[in-house]
PDB file of C-alpha atoms in Angstrom:
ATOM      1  CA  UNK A   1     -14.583  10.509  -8.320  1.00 47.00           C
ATOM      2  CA  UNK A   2     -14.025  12.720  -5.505  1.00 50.00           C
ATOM      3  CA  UNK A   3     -15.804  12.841  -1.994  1.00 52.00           C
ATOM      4  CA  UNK A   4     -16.735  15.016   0.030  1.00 55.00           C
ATOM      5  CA  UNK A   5     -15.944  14.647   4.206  1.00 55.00           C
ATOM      6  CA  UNK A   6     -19.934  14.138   4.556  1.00 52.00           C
ATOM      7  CA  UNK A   7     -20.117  11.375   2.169  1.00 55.00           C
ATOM      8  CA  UNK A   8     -16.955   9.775   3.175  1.00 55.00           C
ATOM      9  CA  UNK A   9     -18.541   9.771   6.586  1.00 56.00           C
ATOM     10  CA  UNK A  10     -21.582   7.860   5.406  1.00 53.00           C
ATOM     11  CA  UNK A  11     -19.368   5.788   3.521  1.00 56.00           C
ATOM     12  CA  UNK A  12     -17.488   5.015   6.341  1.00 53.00           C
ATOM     13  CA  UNK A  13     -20.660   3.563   7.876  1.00 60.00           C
ATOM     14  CA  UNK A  14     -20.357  -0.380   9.414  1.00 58.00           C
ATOM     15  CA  UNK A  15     -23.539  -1.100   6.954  1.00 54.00           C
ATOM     16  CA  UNK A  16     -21.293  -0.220   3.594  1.00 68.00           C
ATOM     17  CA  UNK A  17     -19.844  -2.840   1.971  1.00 84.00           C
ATOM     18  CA  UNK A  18     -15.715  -3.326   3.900  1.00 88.00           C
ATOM     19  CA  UNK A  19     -14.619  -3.637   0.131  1.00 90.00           C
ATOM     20  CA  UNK A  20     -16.072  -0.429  -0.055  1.00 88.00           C
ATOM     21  CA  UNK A  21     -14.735   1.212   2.397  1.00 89.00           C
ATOM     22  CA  UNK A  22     -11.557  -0.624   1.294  1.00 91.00           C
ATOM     23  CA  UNK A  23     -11.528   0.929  -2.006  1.00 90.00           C
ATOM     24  CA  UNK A  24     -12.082   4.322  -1.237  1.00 89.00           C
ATOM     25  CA  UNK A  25      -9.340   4.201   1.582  1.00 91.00           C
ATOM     26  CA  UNK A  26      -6.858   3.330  -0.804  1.00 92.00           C
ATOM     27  CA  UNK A  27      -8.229   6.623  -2.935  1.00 90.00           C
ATOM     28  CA  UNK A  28      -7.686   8.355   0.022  1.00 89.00           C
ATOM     29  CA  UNK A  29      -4.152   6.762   1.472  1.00 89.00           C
ATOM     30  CA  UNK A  30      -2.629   7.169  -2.716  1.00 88.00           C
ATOM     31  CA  UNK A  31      -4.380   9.858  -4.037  1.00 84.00           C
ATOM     32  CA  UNK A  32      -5.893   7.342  -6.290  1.00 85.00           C
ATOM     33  CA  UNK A  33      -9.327   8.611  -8.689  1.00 76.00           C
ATOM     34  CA  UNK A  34      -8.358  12.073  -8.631  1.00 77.00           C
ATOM     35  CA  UNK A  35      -8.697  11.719  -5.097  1.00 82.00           C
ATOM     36  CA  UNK A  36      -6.953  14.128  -2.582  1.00 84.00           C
ATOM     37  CA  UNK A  37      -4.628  12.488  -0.349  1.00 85.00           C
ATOM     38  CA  UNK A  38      -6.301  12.654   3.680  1.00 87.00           C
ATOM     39  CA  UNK A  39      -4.851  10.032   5.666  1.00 86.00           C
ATOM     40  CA  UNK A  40      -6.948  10.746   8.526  1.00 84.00           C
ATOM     41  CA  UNK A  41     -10.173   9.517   6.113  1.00 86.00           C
ATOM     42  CA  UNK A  42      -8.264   6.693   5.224  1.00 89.00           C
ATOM     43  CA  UNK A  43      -7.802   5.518   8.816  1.00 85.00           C
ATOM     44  CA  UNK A  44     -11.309   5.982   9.207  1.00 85.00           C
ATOM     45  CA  UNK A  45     -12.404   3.753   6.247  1.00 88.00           C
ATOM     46  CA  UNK A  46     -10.115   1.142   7.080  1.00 89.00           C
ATOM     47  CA  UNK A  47     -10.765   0.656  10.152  1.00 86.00           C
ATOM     48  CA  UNK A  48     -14.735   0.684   9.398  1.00 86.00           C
ATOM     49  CA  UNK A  49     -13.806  -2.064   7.137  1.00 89.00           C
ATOM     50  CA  UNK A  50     -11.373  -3.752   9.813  1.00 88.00           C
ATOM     51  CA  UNK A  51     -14.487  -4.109  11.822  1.00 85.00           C
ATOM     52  CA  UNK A  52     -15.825  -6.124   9.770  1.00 87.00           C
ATOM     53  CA  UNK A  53     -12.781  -8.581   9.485  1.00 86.00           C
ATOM     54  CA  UNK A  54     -11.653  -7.126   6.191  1.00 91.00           C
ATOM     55  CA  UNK A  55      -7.822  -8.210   5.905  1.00 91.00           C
ATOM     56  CA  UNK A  56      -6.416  -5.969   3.521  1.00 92.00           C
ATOM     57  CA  UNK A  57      -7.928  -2.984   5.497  1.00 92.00           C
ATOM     58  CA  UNK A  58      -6.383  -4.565   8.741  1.00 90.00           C
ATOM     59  CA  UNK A  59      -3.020  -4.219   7.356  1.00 91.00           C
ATOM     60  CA  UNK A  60      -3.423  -0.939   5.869  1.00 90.00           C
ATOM     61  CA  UNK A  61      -5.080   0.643   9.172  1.00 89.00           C
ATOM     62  CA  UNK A  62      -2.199  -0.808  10.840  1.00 87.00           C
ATOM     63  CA  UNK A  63       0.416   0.549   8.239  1.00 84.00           C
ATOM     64  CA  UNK A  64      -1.746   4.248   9.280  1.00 82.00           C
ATOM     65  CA  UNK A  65      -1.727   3.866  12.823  1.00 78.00           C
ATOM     66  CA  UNK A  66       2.159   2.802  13.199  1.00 75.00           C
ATOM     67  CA  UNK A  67       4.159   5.143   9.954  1.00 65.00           C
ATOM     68  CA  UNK A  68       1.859   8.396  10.292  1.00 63.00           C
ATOM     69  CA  UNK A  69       0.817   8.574  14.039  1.00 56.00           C
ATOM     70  CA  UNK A  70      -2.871   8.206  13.635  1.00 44.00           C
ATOM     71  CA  UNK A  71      -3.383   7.479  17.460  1.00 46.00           C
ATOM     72  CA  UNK A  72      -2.406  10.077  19.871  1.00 43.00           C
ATOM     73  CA  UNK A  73      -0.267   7.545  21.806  1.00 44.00           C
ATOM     74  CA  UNK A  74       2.449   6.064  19.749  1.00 46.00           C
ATOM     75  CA  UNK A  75       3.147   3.614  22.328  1.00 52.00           C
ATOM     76  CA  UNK A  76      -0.934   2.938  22.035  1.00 59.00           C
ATOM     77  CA  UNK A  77      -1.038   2.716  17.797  1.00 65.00           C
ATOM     78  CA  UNK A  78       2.148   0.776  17.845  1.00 73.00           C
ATOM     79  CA  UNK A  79       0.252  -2.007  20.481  1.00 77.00           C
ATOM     80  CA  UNK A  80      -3.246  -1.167  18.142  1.00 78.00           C
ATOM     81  CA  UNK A  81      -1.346  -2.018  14.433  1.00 81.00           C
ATOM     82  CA  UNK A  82       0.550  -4.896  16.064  1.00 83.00           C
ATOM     83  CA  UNK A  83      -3.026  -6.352  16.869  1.00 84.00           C
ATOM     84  CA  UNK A  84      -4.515  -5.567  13.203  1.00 85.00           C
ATOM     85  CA  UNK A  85      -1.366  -6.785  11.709  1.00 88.00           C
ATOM     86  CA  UNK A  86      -1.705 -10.046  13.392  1.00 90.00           C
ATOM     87  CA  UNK A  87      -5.084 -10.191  13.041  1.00 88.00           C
ATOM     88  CA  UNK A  88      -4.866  -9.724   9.159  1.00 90.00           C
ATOM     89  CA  UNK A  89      -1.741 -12.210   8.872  1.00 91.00           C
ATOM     90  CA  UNK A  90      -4.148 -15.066  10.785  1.00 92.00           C
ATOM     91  CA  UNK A  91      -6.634 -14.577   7.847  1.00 90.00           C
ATOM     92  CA  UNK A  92      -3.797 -15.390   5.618  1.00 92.00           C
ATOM     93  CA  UNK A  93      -2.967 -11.549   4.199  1.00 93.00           C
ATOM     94  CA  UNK A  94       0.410 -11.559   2.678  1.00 95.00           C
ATOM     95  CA  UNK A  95       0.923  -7.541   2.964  1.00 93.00           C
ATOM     96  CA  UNK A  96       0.497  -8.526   6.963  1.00 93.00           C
ATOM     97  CA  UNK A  97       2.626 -11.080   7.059  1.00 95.00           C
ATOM     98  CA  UNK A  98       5.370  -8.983   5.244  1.00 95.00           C
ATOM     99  CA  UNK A  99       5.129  -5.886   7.290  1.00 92.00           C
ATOM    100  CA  UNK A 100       5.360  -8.365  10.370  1.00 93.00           C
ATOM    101  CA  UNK A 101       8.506 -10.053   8.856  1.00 95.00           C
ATOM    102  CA  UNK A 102       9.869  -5.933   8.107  1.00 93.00           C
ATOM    103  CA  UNK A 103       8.957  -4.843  11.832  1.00 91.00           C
ATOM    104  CA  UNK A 104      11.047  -7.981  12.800  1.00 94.00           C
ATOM    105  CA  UNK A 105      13.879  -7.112  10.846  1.00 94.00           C
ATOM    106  CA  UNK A 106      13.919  -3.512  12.384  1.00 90.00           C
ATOM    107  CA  UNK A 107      12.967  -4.215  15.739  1.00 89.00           C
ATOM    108  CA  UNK A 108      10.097  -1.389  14.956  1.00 83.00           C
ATOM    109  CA  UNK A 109       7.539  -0.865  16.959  1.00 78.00           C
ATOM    110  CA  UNK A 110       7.946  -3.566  19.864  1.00 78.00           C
ATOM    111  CA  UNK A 111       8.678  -5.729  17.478  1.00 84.00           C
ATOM    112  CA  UNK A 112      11.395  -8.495  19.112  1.00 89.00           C
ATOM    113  CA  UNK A 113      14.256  -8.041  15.915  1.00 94.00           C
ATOM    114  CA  UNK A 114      15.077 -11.449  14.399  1.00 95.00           C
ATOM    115  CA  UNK A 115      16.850 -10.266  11.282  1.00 95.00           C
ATOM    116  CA  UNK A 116      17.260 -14.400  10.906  1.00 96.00           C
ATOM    117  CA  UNK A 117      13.856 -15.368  10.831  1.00 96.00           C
ATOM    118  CA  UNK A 118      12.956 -12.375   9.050  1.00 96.00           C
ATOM    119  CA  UNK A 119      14.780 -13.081   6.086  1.00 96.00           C
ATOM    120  CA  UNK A 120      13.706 -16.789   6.448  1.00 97.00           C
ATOM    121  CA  UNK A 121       9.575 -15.527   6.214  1.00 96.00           C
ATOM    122  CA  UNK A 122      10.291 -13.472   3.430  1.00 97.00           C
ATOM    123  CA  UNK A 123      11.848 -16.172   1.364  1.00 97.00           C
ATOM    124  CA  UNK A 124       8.819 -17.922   2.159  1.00 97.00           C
ATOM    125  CA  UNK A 125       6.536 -15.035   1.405  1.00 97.00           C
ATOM    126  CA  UNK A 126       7.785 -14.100  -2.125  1.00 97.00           C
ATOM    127  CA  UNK A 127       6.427 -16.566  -4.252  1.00 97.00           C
ATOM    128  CA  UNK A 128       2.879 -15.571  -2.580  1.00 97.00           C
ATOM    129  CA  UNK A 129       3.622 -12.092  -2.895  1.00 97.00           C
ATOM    130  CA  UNK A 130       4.375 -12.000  -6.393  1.00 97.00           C
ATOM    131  CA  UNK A 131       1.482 -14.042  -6.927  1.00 97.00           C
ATOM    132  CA  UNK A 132      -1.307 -11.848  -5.417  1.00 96.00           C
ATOM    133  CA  UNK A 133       0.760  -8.593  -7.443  1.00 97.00           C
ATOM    134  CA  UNK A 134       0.288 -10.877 -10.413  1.00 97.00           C
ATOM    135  CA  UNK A 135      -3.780 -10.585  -9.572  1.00 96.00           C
ATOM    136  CA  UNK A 136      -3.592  -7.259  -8.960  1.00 95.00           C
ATOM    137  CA  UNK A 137      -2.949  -6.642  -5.097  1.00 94.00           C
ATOM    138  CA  UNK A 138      -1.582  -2.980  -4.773  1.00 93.00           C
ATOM    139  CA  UNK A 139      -0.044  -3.487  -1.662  1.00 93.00           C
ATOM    140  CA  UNK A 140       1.759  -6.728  -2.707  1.00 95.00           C
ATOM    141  CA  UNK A 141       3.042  -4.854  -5.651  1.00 96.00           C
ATOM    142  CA  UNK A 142       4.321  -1.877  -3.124  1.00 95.00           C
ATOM    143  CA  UNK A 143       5.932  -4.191  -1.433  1.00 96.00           C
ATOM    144  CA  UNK A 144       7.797  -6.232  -3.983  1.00 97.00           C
ATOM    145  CA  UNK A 145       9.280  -2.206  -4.988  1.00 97.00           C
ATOM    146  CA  UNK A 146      10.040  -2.094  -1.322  1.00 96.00           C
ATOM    147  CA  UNK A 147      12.229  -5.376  -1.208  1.00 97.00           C
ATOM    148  CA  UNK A 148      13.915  -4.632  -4.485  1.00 97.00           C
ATOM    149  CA  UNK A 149      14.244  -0.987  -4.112  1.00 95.00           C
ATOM    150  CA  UNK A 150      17.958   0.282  -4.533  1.00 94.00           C
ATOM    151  CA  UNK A 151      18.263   1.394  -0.972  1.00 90.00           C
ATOM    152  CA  UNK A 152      16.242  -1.994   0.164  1.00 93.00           C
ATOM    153  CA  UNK A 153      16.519  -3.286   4.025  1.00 94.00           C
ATOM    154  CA  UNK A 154      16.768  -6.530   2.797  1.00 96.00           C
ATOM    155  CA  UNK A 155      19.907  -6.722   0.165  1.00 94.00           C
ATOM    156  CA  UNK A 156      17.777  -7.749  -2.549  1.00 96.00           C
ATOM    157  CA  UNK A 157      17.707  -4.317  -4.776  1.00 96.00           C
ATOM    158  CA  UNK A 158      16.900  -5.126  -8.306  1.00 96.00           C
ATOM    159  CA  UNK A 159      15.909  -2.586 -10.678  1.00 94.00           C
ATOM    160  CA  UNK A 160      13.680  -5.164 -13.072  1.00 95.00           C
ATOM    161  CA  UNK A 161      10.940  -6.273 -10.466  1.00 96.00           C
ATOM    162  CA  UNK A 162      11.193  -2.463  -9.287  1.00 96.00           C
ATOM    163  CA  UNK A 163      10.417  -1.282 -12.729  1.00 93.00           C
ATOM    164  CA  UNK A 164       7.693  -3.757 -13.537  1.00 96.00           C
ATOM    165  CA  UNK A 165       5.961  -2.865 -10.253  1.00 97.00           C
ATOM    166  CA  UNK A 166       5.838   0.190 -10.220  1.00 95.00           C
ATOM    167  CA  UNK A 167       4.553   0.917 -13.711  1.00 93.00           C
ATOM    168  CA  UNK A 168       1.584  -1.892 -12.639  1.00 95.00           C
ATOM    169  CA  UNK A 169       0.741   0.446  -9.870  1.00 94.00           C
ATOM    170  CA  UNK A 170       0.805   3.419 -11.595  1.00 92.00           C
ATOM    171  CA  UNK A 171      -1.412   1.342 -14.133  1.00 91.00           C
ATOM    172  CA  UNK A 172      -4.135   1.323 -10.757  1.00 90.00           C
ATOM    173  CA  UNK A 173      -3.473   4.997 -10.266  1.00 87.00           C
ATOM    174  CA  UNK A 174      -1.093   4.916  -7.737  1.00 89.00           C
ATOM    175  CA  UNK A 175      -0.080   8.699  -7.773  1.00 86.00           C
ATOM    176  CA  UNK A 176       3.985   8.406  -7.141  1.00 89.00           C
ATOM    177  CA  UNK A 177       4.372   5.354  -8.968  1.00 92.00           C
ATOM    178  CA  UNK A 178       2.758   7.665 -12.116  1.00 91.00           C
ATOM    179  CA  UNK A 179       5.503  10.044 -11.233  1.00 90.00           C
ATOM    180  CA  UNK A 180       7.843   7.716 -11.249  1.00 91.00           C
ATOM    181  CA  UNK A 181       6.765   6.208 -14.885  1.00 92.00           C
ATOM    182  CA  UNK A 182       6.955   9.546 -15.989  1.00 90.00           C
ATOM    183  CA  UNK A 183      10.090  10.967 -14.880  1.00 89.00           C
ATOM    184  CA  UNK A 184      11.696   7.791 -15.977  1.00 86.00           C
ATOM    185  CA  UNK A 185      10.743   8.431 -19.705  1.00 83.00           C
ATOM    186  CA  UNK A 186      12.483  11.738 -19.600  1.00 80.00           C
ATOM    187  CA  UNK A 187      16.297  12.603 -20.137  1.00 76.00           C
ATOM    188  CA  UNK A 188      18.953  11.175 -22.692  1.00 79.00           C
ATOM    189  CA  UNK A 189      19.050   7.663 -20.957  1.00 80.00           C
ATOM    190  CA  UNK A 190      15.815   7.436 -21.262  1.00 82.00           C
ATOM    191  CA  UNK A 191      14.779   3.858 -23.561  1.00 88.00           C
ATOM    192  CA  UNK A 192      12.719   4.976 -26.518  1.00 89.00           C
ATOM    193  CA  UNK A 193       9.790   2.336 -24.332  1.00 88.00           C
ATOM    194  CA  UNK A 194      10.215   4.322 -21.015  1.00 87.00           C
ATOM    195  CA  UNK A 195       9.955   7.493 -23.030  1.00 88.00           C
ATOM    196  CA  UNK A 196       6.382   6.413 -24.852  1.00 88.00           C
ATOM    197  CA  UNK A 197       5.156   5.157 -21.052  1.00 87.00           C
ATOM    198  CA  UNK A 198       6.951   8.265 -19.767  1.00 87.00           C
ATOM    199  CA  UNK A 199       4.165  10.702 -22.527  1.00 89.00           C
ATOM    200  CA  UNK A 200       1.527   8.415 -21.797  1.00 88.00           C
ATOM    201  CA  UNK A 201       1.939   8.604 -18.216  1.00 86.00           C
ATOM    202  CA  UNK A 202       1.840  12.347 -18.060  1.00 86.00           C
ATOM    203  CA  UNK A 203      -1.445  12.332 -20.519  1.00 84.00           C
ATOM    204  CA  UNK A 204      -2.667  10.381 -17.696  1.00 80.00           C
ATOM    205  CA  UNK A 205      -1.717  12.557 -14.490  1.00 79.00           C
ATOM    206  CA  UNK A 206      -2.981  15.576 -16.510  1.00 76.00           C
ATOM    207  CA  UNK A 207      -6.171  14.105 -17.484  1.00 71.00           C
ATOM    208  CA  UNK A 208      -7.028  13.120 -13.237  1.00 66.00           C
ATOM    209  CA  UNK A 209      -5.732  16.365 -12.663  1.00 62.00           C
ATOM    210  CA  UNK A 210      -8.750  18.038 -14.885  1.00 58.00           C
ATOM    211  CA  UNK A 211     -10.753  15.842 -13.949  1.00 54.00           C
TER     212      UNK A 211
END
């Protein structure tokens, strides 16, 4: 379904429901539900859900306000997606506790780097990552791509989890992650599997597309 600015507005509204505003933000931050991608409405939900103590929304808004410069003052959203971050890891949010461990790594965004520690939270982190991507957790699934990816921060690429990952996003309507499925089911190297998930895939994209 899409939205309009004026609805999103209302939706946006501290009485709506924060897995509400959740939900659409992640329309909005993924292009998810035929949705066009507008970061700036996805701030806006998340952080109407943040108010309410919403924990996935705290790590997203933070994700917004440090990667894409949603505050004016990048010294002020780095400070402001610390805060949610931490906030969102105390209520016991795995994606917040691995961006957190990934900022420490890099030494990103004030972060003191600990490449040492970091390593030693993510170990600790997997098993509960891979659990809440099991349930369904987009962001835990994003991240697991992240970690395994070939080009990953943390030595651990592995194409299988990558794979599997992605194709469960795309599954939620992830936008790229349907690209990816697709693109991987075309060319000679192509499995006869990836090719049938690559057609069905594409059947998909095109049918959000029309709408």
């Amino acid at each position: 379904m899409l939205y309009d600015r004026c609805l999103m507005r209302m939706l946006a509204d501290d009485l709506i429901a924060a897995e509400e505003q959740y939900q659409l933000g992640l329309a909005f931050e993924f292009g998810m539900n035929q949705q066009k991608i507008d970061y700036n409405a996805a701030s806006e939900l998340y952080l109407a859900a943040s108010r309410q103590a919403h924990p996935k929304a705290q790590a997203r808004a933070a994700t917004l306000f440090a990667f894409l410069g949603s505050c004016s003052d990048i010294d002020s959203g780095a400070s402001i997606a610390r805060k949610l971050l931490q906030r969102s890891a105390a209520r016991n949010d795995v994606s917040a506790k691995y961006q957190l461990a990934q900022w420490m790594l890099q030494g990103a965004y004030g972060s003191p780097i600990n490449a040492k520690l970091a390593k030693q939270n993510l170990l600790q982190l997997l098993p509960e990552l891979q659990v809440q991507a099991e349930a369904g957790y987009l962001a835990a699934q994003l991240h697991l791509i992240d970690i395994h990816k070939p080009a990953s921060i943390w030595g651990m690429a592995d194409p299988n989890p990558v794979k599997l990952w992605t194709l469960k996003a795309a599954e939620q309507g992830h936008l790229d992650c349907q690209l990816a499925v697709a693109t991987a089911g075309v060319g000679p190297s192509a499995s006869a599997a990836d090719k049938e998930k690559g057609r069905e895939m594409l059947k998909k994209i095109e049918f959000q597309i029309k709408g």
